[in-house]
Coordinates of N, CA and C in Angstrom, one line a residue:
X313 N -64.7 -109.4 57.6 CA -64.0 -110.3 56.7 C -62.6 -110.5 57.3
X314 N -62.2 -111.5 57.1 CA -60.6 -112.4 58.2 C -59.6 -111.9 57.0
X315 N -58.7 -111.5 57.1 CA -57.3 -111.2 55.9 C -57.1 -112.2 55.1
X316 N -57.0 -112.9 56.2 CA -56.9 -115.0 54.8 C -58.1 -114.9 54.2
X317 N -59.3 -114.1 54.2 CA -60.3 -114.1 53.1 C -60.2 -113.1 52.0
X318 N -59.1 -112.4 52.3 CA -58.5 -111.3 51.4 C -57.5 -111.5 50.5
X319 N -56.8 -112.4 50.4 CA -55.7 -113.2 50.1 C -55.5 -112.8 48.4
X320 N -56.4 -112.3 47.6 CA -56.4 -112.4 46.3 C -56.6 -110.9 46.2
X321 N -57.0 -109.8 46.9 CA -56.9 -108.6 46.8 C -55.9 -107.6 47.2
X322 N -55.8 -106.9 46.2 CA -54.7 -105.9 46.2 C -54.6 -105.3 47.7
X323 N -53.8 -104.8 48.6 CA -54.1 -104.2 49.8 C -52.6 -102.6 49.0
X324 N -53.9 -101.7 49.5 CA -53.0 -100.4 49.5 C -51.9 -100.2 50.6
X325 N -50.7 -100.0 50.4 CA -49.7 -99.9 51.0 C -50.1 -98.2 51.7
X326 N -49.4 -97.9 52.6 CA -49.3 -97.2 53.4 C -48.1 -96.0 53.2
X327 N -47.9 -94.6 53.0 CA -46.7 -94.3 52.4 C -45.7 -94.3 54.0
X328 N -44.4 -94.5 54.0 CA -44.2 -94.3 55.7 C -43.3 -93.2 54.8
X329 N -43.5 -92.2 56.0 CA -42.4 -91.0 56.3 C -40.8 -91.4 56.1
X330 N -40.3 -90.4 55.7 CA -38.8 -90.9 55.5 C -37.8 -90.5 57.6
X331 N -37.4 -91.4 57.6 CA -36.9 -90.8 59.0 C -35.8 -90.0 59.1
X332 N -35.4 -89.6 60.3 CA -34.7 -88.4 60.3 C -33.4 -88.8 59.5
X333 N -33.0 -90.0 59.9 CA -31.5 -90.4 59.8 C -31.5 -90.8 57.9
X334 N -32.4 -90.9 57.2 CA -32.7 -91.1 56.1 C -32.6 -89.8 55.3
X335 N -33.3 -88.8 56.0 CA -33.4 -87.1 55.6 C -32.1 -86.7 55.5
X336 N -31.2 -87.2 56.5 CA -29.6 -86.4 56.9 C -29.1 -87.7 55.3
X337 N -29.1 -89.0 55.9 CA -28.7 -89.4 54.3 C -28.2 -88.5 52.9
X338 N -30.2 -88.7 52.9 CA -30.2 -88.1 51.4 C -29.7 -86.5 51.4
X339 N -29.3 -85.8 52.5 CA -28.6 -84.7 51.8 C -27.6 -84.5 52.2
X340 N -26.7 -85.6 52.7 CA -25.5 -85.8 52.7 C -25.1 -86.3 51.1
X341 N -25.5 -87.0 50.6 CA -25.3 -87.6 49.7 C -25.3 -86.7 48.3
X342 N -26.3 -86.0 47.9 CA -26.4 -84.5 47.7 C -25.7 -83.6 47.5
X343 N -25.2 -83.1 49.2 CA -23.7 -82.6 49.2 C -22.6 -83.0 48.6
X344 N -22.6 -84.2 48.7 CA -21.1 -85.1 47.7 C -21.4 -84.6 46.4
X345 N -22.8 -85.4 45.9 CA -23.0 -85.5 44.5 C -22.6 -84.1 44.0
X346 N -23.2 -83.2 44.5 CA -23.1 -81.6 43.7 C -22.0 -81.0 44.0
X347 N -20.8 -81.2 44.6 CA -19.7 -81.3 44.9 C -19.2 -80.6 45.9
X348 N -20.5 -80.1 46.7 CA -20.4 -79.1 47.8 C -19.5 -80.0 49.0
X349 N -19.3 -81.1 49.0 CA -18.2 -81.5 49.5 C -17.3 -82.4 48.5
X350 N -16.2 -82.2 48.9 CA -15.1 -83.2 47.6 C -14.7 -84.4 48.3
X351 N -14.4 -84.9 47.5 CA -14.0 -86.2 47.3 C -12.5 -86.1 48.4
X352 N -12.6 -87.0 49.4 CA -11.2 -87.0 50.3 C -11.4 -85.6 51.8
X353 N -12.6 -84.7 51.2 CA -12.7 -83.8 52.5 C -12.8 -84.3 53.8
X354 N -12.5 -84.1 54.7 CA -13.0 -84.3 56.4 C -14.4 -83.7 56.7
X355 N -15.1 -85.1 57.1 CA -16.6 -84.7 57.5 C -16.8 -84.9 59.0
X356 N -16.9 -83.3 59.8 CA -16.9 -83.0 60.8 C -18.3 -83.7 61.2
X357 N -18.6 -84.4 62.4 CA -19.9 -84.5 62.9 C -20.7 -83.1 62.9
X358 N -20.1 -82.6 64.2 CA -20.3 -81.0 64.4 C -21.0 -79.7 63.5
X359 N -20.2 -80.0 62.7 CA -20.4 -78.8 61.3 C -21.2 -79.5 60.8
X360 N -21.6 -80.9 60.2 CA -22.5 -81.2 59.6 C -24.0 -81.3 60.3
X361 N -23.7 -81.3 61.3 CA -25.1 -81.0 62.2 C -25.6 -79.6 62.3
X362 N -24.7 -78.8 62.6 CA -25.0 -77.2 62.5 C -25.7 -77.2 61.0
X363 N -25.3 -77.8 59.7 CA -25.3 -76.9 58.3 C -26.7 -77.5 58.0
X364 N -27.1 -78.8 59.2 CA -28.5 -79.5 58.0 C -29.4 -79.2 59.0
X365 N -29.0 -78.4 60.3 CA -29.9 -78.4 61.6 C -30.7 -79.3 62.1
X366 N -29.5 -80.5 63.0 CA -30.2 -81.5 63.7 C -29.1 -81.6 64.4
X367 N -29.2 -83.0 65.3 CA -28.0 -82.9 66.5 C -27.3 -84.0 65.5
X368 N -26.3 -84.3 66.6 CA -25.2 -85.3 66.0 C -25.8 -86.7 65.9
X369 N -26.2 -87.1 66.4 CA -26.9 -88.7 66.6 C -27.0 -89.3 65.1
X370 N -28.1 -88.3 64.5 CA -28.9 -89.1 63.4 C -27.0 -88.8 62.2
X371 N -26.7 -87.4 62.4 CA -25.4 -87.5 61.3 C -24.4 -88.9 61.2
X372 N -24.3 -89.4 63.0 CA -23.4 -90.0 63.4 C -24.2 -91.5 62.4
X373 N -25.1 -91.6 62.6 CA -25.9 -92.7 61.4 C -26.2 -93.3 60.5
X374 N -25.8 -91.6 60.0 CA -25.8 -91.3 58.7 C -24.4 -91.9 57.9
X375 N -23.5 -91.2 58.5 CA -22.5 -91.7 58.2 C -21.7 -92.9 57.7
X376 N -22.1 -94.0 59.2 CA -22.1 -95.2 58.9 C -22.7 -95.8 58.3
X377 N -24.2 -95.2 57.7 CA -24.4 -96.1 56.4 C -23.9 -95.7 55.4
X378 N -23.6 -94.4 55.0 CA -23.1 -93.9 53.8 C -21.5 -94.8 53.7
X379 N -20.9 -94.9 54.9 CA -20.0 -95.6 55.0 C -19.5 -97.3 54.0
X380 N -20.9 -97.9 54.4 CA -21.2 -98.9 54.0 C -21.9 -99.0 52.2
X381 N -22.4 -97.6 52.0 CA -22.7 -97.8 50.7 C -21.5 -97.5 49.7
X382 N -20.0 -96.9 50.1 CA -19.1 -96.4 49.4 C -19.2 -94.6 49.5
X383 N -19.9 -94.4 49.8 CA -20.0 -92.7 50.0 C -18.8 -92.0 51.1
X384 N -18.7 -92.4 51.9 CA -18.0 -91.9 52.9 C -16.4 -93.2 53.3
X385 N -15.9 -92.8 53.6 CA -14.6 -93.8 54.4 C -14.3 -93.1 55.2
X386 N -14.3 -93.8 56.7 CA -14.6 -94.2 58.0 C -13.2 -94.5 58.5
X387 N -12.0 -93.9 58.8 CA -10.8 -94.3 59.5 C -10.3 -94.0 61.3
X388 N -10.4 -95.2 61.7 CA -10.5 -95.3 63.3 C -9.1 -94.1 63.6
X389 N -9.4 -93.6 64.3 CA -9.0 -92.4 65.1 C -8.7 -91.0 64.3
X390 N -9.1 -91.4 62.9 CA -9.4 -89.8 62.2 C -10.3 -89.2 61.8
X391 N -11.2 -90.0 61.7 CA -13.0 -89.9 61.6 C -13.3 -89.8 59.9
X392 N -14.4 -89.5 59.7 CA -15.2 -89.4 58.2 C -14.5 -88.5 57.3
X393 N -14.6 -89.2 55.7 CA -14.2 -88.0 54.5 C -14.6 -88.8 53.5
X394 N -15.3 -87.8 53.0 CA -15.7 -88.1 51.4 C -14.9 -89.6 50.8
X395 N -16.0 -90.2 50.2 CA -14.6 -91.4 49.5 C -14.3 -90.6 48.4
X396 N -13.0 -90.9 48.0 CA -11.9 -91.0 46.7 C -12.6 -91.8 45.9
X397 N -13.2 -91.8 45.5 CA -13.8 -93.0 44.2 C -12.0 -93.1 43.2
X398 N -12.2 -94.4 43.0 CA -10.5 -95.0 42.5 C -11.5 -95.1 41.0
X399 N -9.8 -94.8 39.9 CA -10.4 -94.9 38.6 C -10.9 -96.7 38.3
X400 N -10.4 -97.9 38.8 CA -11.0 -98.7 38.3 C -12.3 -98.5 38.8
X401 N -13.0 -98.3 39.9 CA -14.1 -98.0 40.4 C -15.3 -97.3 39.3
X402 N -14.5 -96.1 39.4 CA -15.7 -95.4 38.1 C -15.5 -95.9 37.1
X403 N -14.5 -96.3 36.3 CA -14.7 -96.9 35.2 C -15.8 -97.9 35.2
X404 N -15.9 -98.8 36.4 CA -16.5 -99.9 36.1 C -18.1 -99.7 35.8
X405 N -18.4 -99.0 37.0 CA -19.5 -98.6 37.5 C -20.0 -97.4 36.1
X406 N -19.2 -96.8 35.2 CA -19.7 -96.1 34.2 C -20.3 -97.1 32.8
X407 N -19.3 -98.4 32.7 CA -19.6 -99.4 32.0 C -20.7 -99.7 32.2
X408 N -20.8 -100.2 33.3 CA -22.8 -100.9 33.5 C -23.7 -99.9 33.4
X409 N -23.2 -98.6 33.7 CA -24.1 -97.7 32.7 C -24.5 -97.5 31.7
X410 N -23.6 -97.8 31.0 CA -23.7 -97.7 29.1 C -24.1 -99.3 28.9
X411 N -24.3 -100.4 29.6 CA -24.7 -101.3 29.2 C -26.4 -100.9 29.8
X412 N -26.6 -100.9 30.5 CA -28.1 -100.5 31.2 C -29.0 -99.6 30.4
X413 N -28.1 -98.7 29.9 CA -29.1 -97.5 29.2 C -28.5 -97.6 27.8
X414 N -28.1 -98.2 27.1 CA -27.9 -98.6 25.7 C -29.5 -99.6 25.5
X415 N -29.4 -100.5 26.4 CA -30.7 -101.3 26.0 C -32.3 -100.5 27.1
X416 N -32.0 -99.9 27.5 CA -32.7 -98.7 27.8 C -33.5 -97.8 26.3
X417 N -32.5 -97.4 25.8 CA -33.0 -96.6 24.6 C -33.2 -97.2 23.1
X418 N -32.8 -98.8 23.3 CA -33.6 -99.2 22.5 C -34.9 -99.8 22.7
X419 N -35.3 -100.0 24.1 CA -36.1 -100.5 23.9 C -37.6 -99.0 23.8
X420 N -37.1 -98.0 24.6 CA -37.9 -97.1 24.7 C -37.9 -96.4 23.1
X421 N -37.7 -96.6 21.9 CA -37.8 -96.8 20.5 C -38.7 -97.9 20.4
X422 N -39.0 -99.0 21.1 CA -40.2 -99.4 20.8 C -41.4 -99.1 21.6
X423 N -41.0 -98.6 23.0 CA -42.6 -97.9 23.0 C -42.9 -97.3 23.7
X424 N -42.1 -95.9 23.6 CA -42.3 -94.6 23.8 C -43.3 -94.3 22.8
X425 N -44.4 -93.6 23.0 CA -45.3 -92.7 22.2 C -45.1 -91.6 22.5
X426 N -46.1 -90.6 21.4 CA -45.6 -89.4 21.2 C -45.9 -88.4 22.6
X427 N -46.7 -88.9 23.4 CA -46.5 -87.9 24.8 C -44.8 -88.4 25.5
X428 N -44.2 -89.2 25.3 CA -43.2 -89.8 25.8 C -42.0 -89.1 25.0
X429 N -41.9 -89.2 23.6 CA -41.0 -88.0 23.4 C -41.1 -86.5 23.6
X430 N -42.6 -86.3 23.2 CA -42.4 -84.6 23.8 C -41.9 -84.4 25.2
X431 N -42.3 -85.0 26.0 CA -41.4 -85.0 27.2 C -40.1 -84.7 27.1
X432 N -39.4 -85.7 26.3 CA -37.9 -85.9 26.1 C -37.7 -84.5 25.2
X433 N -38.1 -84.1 24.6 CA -37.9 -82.9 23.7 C -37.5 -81.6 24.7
X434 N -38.7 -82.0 25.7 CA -39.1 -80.4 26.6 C -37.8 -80.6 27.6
X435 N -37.2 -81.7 28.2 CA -36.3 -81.7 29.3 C -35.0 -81.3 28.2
X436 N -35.3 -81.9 27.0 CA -33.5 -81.5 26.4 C -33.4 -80.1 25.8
X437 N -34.7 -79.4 26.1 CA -34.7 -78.0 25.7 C -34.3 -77.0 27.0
X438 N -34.6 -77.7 27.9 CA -34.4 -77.0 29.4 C -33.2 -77.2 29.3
X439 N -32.3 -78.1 28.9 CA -31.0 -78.9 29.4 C -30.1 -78.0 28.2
X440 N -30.5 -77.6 27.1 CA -30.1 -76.6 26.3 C -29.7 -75.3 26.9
X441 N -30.6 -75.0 27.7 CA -30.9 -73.7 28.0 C -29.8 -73.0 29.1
X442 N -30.0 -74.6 30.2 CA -29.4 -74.3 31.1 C -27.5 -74.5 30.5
X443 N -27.1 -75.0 29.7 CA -25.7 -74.9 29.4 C -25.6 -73.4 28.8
X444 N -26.7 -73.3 27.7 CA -26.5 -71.9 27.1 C -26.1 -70.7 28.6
X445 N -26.7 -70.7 29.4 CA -26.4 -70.2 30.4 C -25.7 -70.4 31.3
X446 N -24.7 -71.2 31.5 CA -23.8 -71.6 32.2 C -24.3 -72.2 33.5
X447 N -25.3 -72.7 33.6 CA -26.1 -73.5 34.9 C -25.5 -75.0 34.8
X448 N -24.6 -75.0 35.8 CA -23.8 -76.1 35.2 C -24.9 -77.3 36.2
X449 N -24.9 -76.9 37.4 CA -26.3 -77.8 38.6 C -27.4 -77.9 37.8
X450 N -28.0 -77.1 36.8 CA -29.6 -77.3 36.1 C -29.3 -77.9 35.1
X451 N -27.9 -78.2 34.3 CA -27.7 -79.1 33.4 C -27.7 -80.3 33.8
X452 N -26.8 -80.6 34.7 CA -26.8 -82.0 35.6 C -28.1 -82.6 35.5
X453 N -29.2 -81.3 36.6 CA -30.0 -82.0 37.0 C -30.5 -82.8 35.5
X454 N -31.2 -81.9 34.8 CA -32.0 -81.8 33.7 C -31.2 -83.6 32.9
X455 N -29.9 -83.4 33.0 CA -29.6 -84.7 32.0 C -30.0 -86.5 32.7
X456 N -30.0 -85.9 34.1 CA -30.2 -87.3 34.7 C -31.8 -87.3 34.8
X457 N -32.6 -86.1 34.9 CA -34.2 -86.3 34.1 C -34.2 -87.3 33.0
X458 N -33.5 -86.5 32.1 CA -33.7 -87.4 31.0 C -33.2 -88.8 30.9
X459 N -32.1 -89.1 31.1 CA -31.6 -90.0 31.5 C -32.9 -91.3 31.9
X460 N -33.4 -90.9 33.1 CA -34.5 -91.8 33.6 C -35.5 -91.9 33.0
X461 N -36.4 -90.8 32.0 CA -37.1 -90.8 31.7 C -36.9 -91.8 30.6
X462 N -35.9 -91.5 29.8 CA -35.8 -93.1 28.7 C -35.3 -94.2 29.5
X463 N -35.0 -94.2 30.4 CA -35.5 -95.5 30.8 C -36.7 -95.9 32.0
X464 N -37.2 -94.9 31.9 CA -38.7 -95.6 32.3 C -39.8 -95.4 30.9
X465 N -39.5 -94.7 29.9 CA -40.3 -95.5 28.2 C -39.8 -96.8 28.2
X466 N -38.7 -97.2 28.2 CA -38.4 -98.3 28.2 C -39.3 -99.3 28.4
X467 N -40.1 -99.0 29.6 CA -41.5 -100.4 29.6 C -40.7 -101.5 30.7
X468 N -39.1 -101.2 30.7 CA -38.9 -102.9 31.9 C -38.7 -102.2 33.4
X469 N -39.3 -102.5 34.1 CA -39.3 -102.5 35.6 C -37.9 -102.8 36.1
X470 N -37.7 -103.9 35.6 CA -36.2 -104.4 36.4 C -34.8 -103.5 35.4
X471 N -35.2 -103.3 34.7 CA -33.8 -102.9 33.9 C -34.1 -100.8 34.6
X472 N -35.1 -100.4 35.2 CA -35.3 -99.4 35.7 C -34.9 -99.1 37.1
X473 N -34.7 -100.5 38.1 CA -34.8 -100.4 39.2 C -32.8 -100.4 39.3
X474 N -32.7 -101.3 38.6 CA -31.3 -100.8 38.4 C -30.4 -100.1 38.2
X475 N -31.0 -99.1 36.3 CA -30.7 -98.1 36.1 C -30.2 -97.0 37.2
X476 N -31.4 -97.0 38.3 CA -31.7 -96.3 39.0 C -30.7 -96.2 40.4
X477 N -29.9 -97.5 40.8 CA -29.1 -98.1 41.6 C -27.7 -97.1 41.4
X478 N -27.8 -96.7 40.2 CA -26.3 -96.6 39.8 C -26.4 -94.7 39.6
X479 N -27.3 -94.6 39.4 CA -27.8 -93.1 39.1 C -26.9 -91.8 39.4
X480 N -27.3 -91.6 40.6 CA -26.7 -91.1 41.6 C -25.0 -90.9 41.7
X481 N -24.8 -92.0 41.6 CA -23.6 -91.9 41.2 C -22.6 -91.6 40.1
X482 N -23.4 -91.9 39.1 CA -23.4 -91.4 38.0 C -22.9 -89.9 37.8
X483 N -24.4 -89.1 38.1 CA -24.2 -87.8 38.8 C -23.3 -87.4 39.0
X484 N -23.3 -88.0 40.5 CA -21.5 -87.7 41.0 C -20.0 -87.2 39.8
X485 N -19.9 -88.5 38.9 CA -19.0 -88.7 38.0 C -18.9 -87.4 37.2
X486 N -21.0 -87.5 36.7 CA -20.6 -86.1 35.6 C -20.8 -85.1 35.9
X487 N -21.1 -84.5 37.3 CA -21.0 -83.1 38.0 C -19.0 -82.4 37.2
X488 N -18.2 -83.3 37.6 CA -16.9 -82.5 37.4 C -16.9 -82.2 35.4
X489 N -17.6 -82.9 34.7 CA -17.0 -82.9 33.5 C -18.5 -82.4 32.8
X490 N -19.3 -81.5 33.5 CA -20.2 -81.0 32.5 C -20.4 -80.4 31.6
X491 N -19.4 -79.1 32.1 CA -18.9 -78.4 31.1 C -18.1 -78.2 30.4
X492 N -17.6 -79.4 30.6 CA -16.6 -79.9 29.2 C -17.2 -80.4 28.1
X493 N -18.8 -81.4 28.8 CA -18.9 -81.9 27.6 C -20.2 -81.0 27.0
X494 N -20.2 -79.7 27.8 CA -21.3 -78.9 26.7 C -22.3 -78.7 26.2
X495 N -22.3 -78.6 24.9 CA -23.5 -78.4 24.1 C -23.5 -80.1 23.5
X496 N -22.1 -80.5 23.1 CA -22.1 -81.3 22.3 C -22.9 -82.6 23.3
X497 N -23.0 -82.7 24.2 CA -24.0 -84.0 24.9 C -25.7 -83.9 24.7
X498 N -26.1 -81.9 24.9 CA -27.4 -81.9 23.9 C -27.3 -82.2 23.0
X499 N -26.9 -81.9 21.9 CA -26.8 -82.8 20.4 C -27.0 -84.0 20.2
X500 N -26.1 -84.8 21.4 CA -26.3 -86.6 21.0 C -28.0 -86.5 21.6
X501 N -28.2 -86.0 22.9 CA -29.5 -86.1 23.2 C -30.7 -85.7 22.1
X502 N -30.4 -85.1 21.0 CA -31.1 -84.5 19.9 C -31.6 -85.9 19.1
X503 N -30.4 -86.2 18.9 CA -29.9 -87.1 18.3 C -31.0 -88.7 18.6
X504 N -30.6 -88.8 20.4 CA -31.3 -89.9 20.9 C -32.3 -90.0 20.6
X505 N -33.4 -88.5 21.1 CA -35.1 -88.7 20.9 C -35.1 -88.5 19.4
X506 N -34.8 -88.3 18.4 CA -34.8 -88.4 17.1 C -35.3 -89.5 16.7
X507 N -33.8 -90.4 17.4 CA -33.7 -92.2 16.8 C -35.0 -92.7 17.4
X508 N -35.5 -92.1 18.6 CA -36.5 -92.7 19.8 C -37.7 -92.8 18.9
X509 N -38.2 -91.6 18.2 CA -39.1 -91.1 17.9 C -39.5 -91.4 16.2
X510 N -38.4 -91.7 16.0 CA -38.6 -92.7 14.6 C -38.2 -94.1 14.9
X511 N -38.4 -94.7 15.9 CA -38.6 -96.3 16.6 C -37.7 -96.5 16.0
X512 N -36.4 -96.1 15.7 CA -34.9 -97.1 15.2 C -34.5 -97.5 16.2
X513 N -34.5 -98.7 16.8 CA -34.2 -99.4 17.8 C -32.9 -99.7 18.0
X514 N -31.9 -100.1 16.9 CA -30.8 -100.0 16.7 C -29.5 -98.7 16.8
X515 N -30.4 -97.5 15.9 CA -29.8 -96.5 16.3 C -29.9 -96.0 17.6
X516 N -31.1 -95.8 18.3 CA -31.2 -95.7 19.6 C -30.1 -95.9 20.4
X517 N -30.1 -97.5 20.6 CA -29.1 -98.2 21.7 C -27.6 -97.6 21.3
X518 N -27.5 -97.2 19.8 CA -26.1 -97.2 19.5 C -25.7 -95.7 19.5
X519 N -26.7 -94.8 19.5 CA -26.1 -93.4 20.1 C -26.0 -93.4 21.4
X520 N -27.1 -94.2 22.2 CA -26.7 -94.1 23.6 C -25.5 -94.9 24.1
X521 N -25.2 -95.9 23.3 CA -24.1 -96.0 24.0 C -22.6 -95.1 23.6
X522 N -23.1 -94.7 22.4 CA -21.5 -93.5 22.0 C -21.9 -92.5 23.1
X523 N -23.1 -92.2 23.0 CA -23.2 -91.1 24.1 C -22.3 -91.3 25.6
X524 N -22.9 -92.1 26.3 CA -22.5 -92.9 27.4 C -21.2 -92.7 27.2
X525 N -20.3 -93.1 26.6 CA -18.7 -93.9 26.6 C -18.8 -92.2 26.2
X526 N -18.9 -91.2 25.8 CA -18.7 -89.7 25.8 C -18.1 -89.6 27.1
X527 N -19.3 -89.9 28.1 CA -19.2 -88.8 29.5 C -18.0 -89.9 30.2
X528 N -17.6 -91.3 29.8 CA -16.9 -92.4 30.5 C -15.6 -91.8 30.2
X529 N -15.1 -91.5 28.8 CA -13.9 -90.9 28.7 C -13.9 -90.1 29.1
X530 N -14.3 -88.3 29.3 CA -14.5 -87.0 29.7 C -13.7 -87.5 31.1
X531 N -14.8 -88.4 32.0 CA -14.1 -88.3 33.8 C -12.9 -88.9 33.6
X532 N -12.8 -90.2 32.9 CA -11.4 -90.8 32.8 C -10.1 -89.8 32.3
X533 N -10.5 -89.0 31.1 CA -9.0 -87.9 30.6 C -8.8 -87.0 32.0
X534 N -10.3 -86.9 32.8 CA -10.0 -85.7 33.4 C -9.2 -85.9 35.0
X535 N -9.3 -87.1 35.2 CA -8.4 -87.7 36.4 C -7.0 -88.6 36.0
X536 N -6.9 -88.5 34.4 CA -5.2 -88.5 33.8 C -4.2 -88.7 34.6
X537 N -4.1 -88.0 35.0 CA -2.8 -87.5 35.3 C -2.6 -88.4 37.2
X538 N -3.6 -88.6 38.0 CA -3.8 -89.1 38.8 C -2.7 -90.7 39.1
X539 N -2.1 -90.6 40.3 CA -1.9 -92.4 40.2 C -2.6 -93.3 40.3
X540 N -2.3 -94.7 39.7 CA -3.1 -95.4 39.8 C -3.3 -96.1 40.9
X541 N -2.5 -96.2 42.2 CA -2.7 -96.2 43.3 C -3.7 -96.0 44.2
X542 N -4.2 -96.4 45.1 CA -5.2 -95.1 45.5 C -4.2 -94.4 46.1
X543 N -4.9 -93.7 47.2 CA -4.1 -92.2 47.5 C -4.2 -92.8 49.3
X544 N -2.6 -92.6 49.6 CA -2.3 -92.9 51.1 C -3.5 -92.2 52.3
X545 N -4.4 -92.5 53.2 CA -5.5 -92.7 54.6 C -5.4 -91.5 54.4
X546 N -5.9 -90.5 54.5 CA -5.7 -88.8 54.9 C -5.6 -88.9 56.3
X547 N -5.0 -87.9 56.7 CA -4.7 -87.9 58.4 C -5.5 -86.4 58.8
X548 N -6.4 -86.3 59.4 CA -6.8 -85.4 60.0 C -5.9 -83.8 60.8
X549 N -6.0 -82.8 60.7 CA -5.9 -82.3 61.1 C -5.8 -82.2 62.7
X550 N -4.8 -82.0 63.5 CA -5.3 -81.5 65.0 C -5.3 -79.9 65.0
X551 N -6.1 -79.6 66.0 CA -5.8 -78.3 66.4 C -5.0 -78.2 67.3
X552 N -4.4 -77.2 67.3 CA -3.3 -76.3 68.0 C -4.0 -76.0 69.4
X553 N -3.3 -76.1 70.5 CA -3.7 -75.5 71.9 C -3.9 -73.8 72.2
X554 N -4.7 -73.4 72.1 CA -4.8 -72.1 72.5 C -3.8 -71.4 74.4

């Protein structure tokens, strides 16, 4: 049978391998997010080839796309550092968060079923657990679980692929202010699958968005004091001649 006689059948996709310079990516990115590198640090080629064990090539790759996504800034004759994410920056990007996942959790109020909140129950129990314990990385993780998970009850494909755009970054934001915001962000999540789970559609969207605008203030008070400026090129280091 000819392909053009195939034309109306599903054809199974093929999974392809992630490639090397994709692998160094995603755990460069990682490193930022979890804050094992900060914001403004100098990203050695060198060192970062030694710490993920590969050569320079694929890092050097890496780089320049991270470059290009906002992850990294790239300055001709001082090399790579962490970007400075600027407060209009996160502000913005936290906004279309709280717009994305406010209609997120309402909609997942209409049709999330009951295997869909026990889920949500079991990650905000883990997410309990891990603050009661001071696990401030298993809290993280655990909230952006949940996070996705109401918005994949949600039921919209495009309002997920989005959500999902901005995620990561997200992350990023509320790694520094997690344990500020505690216990009290399980609560609103108590709170969420509650509204979820008694289909109030309205309250849903409207705790998640108080929720949301929670963690939006938290990073905003907590870079206060910061100019509003950005902050002048960083200049690299030279070494000293032996």
């Amino acid at each position: 049978m000819l392909l053009s006689d195939q034309a109306g059948q599903a054809a199974a996709k093929i999974p392809r391998p992630a490639t090397l310079r994709e692998s160094v990516i995603e755990a460069i990115q990682e490193l930022i997010v979890s804050g094992q590198l900060k914001p403004g640090q100098h990203l050695v080629e060198s060192e970062l080839a030694e710490l993920l064990g590969v050569s320079r090539q694929p890092v050097r790759e890496a780089l320049q796309q991270l470059s290009g996504e906002g992850w990294v800034d790239l300055f001709p004759g001082q090399g790579a550092f962490v970007h400075v994410p600027t407060l209009e920056e996160a502000d913005q990007l936290l906004a279309v968060r709280t717009l994305l996942e406010a209609e997120s959790a309402r909609l997942a109020a209409l049709h999330a079923g009951e295997d869909g909140v026990q889920r949500l129950r079991a990650l905000c129990a883990r997410g309990v657990a891990a603050v009661q314990s001071d696990d401030v990385d298993a809290a993280v993780a655990t909230n952006s679980e949940l996070h996705a998970l109401v918005t994949a009850l949600s039921g919209n494909k495009v309002l997920a692929e989005l959500a999902a755009q901005v995620a990561r970054r997200v992350r990023w934001y509320h790694t520094p202010v997690a344990r500020q915001r505690g216990m009290a962000s399980w609560e609103e999540h108590t709170a969420l699958i509650d509204a979820i789970e008694a289909r109030d559609e309205e309250r849903a969207a409207r705790i998640m968005r108080e929720h949301t605008e929670h963690t939006r203030a938290s990073y905003l008070d907590s870079r206060a004091g910061e100019p509003v400026e950005p902050a002048p090129k960083p200049v690299r280091r030279r070494r000293r001649a032996s």
